[in-house]
Short mmCIF file of C-alpha atoms and ligand atoms in Angstrom, two decimals:
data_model
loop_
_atom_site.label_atom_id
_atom_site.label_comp_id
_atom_site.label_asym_id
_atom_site.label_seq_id
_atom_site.Cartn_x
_atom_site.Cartn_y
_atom_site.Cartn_z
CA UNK A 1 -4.53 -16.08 -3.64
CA UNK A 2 -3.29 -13.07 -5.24
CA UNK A 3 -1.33 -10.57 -3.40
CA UNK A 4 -4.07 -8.27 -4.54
CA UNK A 5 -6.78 -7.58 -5.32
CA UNK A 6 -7.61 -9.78 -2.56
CA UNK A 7 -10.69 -11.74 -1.86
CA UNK A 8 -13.12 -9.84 0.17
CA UNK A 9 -15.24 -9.89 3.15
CA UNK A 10 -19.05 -11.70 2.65
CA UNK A 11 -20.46 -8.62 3.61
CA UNK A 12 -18.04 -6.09 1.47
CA UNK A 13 -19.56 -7.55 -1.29
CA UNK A 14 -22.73 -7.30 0.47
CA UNK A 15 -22.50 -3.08 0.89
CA UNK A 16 -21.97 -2.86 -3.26
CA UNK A 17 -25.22 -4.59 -3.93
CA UNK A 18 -27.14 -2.02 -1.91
CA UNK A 19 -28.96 0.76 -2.87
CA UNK A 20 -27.42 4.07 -3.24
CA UNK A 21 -27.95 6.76 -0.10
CA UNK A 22 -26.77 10.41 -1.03
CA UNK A 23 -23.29 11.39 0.20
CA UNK A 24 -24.67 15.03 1.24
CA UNK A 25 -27.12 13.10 3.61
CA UNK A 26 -26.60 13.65 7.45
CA UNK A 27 -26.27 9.66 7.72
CA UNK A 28 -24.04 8.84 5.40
CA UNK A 29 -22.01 12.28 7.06
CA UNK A 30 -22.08 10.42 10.05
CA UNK A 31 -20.64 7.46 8.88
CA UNK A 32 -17.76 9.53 6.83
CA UNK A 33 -16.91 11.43 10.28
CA UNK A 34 -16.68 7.96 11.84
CA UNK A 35 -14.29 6.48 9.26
CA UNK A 36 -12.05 9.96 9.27
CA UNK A 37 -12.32 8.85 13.02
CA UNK A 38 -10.47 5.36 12.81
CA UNK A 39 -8.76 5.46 9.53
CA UNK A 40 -5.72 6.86 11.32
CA UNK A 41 -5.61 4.25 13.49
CA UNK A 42 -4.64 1.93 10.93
CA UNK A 43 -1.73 4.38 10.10
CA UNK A 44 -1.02 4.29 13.55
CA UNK A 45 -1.25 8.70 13.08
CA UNK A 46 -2.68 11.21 14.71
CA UNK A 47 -2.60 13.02 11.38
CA UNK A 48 -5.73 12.83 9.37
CA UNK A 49 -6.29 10.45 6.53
CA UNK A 50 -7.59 11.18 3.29
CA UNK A 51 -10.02 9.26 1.47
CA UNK A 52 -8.88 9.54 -2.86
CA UNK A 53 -11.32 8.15 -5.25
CA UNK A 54 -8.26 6.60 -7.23
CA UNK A 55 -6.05 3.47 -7.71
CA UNK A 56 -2.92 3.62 -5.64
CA UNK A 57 -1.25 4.96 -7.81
CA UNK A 58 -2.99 8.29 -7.76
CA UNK A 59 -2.36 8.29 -4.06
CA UNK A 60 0.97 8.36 -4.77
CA UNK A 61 0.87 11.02 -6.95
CA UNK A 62 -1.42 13.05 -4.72
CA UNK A 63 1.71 13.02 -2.12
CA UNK A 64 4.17 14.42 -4.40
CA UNK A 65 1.74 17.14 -5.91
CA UNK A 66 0.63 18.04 -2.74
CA UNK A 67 4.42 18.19 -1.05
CA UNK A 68 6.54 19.11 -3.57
CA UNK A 69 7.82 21.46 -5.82
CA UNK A 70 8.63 21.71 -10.01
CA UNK A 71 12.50 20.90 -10.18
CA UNK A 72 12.76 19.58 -6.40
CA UNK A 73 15.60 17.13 -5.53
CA UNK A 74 14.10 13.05 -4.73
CA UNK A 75 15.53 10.67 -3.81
CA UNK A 76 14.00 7.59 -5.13
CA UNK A 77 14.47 3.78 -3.89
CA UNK A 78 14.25 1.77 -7.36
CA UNK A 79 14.60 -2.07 -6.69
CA UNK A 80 11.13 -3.13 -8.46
CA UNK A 81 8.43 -2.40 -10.49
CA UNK A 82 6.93 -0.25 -8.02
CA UNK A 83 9.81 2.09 -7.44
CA UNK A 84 10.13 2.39 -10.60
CA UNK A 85 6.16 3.54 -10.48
CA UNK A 86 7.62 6.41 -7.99
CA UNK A 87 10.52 7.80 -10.11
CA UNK A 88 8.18 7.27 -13.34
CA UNK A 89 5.69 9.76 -10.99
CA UNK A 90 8.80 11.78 -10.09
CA UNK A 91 9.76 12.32 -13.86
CA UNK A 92 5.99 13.43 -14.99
CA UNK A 93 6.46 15.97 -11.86
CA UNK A 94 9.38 17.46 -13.30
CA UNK A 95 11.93 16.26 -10.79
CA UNK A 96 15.26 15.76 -10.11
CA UNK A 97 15.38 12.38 -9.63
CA UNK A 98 18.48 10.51 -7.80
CA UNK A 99 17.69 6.71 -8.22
CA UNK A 100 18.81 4.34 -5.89
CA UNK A 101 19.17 1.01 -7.53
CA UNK A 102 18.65 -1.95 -5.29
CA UNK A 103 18.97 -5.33 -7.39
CA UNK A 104 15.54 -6.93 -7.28
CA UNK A 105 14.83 -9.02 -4.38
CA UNK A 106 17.50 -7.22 -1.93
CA UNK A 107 16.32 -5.02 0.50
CA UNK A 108 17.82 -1.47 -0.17
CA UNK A 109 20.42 -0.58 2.53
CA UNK A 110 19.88 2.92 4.54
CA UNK A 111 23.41 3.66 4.01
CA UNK A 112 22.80 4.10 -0.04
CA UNK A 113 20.27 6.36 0.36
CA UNK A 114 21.95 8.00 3.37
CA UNK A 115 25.21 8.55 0.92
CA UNK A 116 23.03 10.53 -1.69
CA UNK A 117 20.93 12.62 1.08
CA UNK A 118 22.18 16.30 1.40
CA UNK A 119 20.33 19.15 2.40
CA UNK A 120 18.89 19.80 -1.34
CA UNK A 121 17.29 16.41 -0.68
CA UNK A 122 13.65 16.86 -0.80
CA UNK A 123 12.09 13.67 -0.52
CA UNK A 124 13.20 9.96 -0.31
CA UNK A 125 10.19 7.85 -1.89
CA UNK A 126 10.67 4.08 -1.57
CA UNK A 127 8.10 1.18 -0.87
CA UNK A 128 7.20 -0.26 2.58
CA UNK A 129 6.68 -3.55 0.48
CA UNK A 130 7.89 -3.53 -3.17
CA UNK A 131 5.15 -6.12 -4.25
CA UNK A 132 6.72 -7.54 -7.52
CA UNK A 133 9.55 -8.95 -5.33
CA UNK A 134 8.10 -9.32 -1.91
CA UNK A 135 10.78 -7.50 0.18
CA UNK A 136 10.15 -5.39 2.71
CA UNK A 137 12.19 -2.20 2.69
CA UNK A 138 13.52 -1.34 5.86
CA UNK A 139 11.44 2.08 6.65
CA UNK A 140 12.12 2.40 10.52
CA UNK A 141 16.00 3.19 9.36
CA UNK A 142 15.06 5.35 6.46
CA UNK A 143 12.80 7.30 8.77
CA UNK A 144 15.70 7.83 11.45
CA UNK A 145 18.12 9.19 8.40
CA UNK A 146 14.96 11.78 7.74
CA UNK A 147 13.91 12.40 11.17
CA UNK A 148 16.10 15.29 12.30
CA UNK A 149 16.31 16.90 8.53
CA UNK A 150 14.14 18.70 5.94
CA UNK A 151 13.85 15.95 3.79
CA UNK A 152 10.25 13.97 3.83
CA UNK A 153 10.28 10.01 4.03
CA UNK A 154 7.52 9.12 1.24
CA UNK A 155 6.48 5.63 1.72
CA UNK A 156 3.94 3.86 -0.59
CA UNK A 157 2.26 1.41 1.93
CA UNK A 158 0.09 -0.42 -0.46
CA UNK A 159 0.63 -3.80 0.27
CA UNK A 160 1.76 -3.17 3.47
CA UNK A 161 -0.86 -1.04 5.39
CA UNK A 162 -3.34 -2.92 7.35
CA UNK A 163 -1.20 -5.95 6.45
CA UNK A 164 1.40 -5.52 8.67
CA UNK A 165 3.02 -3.30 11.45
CA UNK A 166 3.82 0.38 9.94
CA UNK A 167 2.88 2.60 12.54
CA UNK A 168 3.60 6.24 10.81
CA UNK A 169 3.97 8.60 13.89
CA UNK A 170 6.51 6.12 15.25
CA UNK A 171 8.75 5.48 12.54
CA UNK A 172 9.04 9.04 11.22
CA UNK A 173 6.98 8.93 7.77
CA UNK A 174 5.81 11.69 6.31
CA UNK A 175 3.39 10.85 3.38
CA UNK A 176 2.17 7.17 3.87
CA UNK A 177 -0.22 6.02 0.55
CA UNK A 178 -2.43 2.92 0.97
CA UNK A 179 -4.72 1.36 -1.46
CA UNK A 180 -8.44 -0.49 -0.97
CA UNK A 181 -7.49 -3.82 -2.93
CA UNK A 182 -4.95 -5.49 -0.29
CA UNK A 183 -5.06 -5.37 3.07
CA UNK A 184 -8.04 -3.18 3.40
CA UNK A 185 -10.04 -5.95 1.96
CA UNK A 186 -11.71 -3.76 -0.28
CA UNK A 187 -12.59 -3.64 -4.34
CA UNK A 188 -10.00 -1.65 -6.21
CA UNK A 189 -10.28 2.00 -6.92
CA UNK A 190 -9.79 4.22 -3.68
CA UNK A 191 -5.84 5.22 -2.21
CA UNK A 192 -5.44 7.08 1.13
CA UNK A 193 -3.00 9.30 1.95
CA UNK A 194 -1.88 10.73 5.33
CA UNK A 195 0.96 13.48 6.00
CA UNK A 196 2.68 14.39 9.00
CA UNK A 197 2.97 17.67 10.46
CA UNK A 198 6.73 17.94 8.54
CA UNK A 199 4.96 17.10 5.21
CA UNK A 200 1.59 19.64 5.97
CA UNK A 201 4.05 22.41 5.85
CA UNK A 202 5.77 21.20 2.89
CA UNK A 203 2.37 21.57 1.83
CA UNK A 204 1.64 24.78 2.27
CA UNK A 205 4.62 25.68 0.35
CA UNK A 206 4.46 23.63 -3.05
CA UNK A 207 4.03 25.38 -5.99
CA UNK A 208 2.82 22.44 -7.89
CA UNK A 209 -0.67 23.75 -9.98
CA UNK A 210 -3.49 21.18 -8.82
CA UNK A 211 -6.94 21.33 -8.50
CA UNK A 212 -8.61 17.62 -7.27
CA UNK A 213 -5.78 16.87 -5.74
CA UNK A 214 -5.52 19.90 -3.20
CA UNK A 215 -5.49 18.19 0.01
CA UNK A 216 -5.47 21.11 2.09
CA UNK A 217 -9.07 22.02 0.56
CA UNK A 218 -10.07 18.26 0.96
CA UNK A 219 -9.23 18.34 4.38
CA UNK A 220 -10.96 21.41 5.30
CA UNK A 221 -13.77 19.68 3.84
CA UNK A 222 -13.65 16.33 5.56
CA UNK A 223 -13.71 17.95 8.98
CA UNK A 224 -17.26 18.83 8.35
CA UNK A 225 -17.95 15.43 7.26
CA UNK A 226 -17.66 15.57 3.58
CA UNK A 227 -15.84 15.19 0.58
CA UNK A 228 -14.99 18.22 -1.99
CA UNK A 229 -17.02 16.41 -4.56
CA UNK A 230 -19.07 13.18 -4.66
CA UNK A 231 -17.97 10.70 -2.14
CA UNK A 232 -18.11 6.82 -3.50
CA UNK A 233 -20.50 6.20 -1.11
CA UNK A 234 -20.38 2.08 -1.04
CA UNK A 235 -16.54 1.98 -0.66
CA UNK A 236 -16.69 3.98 2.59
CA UNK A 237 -19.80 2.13 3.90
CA UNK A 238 -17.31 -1.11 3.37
CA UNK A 239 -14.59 0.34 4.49
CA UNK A 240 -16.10 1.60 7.91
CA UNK A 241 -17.06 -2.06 8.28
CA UNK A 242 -13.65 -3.25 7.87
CA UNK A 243 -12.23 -0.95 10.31
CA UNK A 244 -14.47 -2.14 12.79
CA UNK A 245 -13.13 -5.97 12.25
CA UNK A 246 -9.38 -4.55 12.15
CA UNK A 247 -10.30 -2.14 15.27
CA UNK A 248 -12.71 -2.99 17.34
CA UNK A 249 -13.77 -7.27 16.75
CA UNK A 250 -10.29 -8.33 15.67
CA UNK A 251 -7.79 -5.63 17.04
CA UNK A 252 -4.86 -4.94 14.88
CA UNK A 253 -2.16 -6.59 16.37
CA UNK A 254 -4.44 -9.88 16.46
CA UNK A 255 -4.88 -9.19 12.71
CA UNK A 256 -1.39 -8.34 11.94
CA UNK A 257 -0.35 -11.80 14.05
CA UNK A 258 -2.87 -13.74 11.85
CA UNK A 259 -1.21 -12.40 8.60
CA UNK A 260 2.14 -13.46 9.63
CA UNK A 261 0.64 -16.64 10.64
CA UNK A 262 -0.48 -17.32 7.66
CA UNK A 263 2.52 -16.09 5.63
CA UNK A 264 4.85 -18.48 7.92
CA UNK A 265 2.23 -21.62 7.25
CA UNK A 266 2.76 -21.46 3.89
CA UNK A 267 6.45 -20.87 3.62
CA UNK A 268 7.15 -23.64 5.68
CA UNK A 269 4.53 -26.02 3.52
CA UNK A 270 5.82 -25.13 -0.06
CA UNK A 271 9.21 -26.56 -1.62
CA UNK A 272 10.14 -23.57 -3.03
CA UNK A 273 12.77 -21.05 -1.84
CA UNK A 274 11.99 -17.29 -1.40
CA UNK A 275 13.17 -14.85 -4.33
CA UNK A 276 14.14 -12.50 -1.84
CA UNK A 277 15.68 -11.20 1.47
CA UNK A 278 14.04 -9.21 4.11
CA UNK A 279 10.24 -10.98 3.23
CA UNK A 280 7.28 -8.92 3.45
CA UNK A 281 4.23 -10.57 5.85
CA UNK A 282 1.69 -9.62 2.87
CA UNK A 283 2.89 -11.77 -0.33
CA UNK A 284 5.45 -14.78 -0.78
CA UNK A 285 7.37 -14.56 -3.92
CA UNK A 286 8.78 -18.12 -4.60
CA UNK A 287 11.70 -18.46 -6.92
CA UNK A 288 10.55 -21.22 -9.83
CA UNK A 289 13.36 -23.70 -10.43
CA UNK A 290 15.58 -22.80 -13.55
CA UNK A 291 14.32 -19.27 -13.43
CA UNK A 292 11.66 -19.63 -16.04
CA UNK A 293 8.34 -21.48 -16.40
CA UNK A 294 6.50 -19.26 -13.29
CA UNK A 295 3.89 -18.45 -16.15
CA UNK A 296 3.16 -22.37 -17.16
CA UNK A 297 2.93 -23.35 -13.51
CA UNK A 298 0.76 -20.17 -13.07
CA UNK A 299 -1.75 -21.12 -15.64
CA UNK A 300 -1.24 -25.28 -14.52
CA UNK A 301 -2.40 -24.10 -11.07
CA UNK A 302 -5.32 -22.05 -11.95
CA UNK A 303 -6.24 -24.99 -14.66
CA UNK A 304 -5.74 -28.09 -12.37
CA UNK A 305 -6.77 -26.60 -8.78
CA UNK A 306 -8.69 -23.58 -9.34
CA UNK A 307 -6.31 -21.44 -7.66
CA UNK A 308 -5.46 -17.95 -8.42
CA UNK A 309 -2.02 -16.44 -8.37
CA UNK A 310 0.66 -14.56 -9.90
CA UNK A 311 3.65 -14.89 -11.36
CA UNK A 312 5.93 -12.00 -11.91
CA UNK A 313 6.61 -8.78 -13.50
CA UNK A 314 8.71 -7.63 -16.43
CA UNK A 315 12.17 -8.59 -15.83
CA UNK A 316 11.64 -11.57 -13.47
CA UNK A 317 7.77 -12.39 -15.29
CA UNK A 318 8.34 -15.75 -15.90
CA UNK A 319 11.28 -16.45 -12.86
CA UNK A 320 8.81 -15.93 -9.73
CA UNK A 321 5.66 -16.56 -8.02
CA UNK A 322 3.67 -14.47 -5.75
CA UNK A 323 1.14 -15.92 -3.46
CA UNK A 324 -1.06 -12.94 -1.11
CA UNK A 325 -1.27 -13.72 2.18
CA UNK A 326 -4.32 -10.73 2.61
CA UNK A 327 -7.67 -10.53 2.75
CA UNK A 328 -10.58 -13.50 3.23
CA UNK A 329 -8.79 -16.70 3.50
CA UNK A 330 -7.78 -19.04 6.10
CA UNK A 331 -4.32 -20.81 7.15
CA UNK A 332 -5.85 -23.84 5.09
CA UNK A 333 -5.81 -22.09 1.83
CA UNK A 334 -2.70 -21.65 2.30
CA UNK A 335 -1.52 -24.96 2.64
CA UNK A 336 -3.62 -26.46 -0.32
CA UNK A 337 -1.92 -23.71 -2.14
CA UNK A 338 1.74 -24.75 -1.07
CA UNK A 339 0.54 -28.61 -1.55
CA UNK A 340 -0.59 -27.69 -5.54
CA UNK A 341 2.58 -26.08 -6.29
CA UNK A 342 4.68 -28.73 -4.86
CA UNK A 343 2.38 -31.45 -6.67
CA UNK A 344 3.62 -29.39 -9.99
CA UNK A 345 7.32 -29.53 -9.03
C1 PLP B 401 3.48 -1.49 -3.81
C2 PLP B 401 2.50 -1.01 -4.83
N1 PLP B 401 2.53 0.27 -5.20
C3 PLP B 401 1.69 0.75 -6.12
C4 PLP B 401 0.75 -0.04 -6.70
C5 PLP B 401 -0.12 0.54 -7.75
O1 PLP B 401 -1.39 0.59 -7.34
P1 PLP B 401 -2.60 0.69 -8.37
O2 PLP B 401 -2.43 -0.37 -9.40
O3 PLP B 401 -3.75 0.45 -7.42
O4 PLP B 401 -2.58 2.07 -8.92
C6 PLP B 401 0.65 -1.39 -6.34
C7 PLP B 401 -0.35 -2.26 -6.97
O5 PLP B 401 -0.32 -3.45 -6.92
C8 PLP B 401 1.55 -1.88 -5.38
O6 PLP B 401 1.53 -3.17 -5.02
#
């Protein structure tokens, strides 16, 4: 119950016990060309999506390398451990970083970042859902600030995309990073990355050195059906399997409805209040009473009911619990997962 790596799909586990078929065959092209296809669909884009053999966090990374310049102004929305993941990516880069500091658990408010914005502003990079608190940051604003100006709205999506609505084109995002392990339903270990047509011309001028990590190579490549270099075959036969239970069996505003659902079944089940405002549909992150003992109650309900979650991270590590609302589980897990935590209260 995790808020990821989530538990997978029967036959996601099935595709990784399979043989190996060689990503330069015409099949397995086929099948690439057909997840390029609908991959942007989950983005809600008509940009391409690319495919990164890498954790999230290299997706992220792969957005400002491939966007960005040495010594180029960000702005950078810290109110977690995962903004702090983007200006810790923004310092390696060598760049200017202005941090926004959001106190964990509060949404950050469009008028702080719209207060440092000027037209040295590169970038704003900020989370759709900072997953160590649970909030979800309010992008559709932050996109209308960056909408009419040179600056790029850089949103790390990973526990967001294919969790929830985040429809790219729409909302005015420019680099949107997702990663396999949460809503995608997949093992860990592949990001994706999508740019808009603001963010493809940033591209073309960034003087960042790189050499996996040129997109604009990758994505010559991938309209011919292929990679650059080896293509983990088994992740993209899963993935094109998912995509056609988001897409085509489920639809995604079906699946997007049966997140909430779930999210909403067991807030109203557990006795525990929310850490935070502005909740993100993916993950519930309870606030423990006393504001310690989260890792005790952790390891009590892994020990006594065989449950798997998490409690939290650095700073508030031992105040909160985070319970995943993603991936292959029903409204009834859930509830026997509210009903063990209240039996420990
Ligand atoms: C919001 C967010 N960003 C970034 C990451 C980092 O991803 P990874 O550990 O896959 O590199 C995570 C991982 O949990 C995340 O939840």
């Amino acid at each position: 119950m995790a808020p990821g790596p989530v538990p997978m799909p029967p036959y996601v586990g099935e595709v990784f016990a399979s043989c190996n078929i060689h990503h330069r065959t015409k099949e397995f092209s086929e099948v690439l060309s057909r997840v390029f296809s609908q991959l942007p669909q989950v983005f809600q884009t008509e940009q391409h999506c690319y495919i990164l053999p890498a954790t999230g966090t290299g997706g992220m990374e792969a957005a400002v390398v491939s966007t960005l310049s040495p010594g180029d102004e960000v702005i950078v929305v810290d109110g977690g451990k995962f903004g702090e993941r983007w200006a810790k990516v923004a310092y390696a880069m060598g760049l200017s970083v202005k941090r926004v500091e959001v106190e964990w658990g509060a949404a950050v408010e469009p008028s702080m970042v719209e207060d440092l914005m000027g037209p040295q502003t590169k970038a704003i990079l900020v989370q759709a859902c900072e997953t160590s608190t649970g909030v979800a940051h309010p992008i559709e604003a932050l996109g209308t600030l960056c909408r009419s100006t040179e600056t790029l709205l850089m949103v790390d999506g990973i526990t967001a995309l294919a969790a929830y609505d985040l429809p790219m084109d729409a909302w005015g995002i420019d680099a949107l990073v997702g990663g396999s392990q949460k809503g995608f339903m997949l093992p860990t270990g592949l990001s994706f990355v999508s740019l808009s047509e603001k963010a493809e011309k940033s591209m073309i001028a960034s003087q960042f050195k790189k050499y996996y990590w040129d997109l604009k190579a990758e994505k010559a490549a991938n309209l011919s059906g292929k990679t650059r270099y080896s293509t983990p075959v088994q992740f993209v036969l899963a993935l094109g399997l998912v995509l056609d239970e988001l897409l085509i069996y489920e639809g995604l505003d079906k699946h997007f409805a049966k997140i909430s659902r779930r999210a909403q079944v067991f807030r109203d089940a557990v006795n525990l209040p929310l850490f935070c405002q502005s909740p993100s549909p993916s993950l519930t992150c309870l606030a423990v009473p006393g504001g310690s003992g989260a890792g005790e109650m952790k390891k009590r309900l892994f020990e006594d009911f065989a449950i798997s979650i998490v409690a939290g991270q650095d700073r508030i590590q031992d105040k909160v619990l985070r319970i995943g609302h993603m991936g292959q589980m029903t409204e009834a897990d859930q509830l026997d997962t509210a009903k063990a935590i209240n039996a420990l209260l």
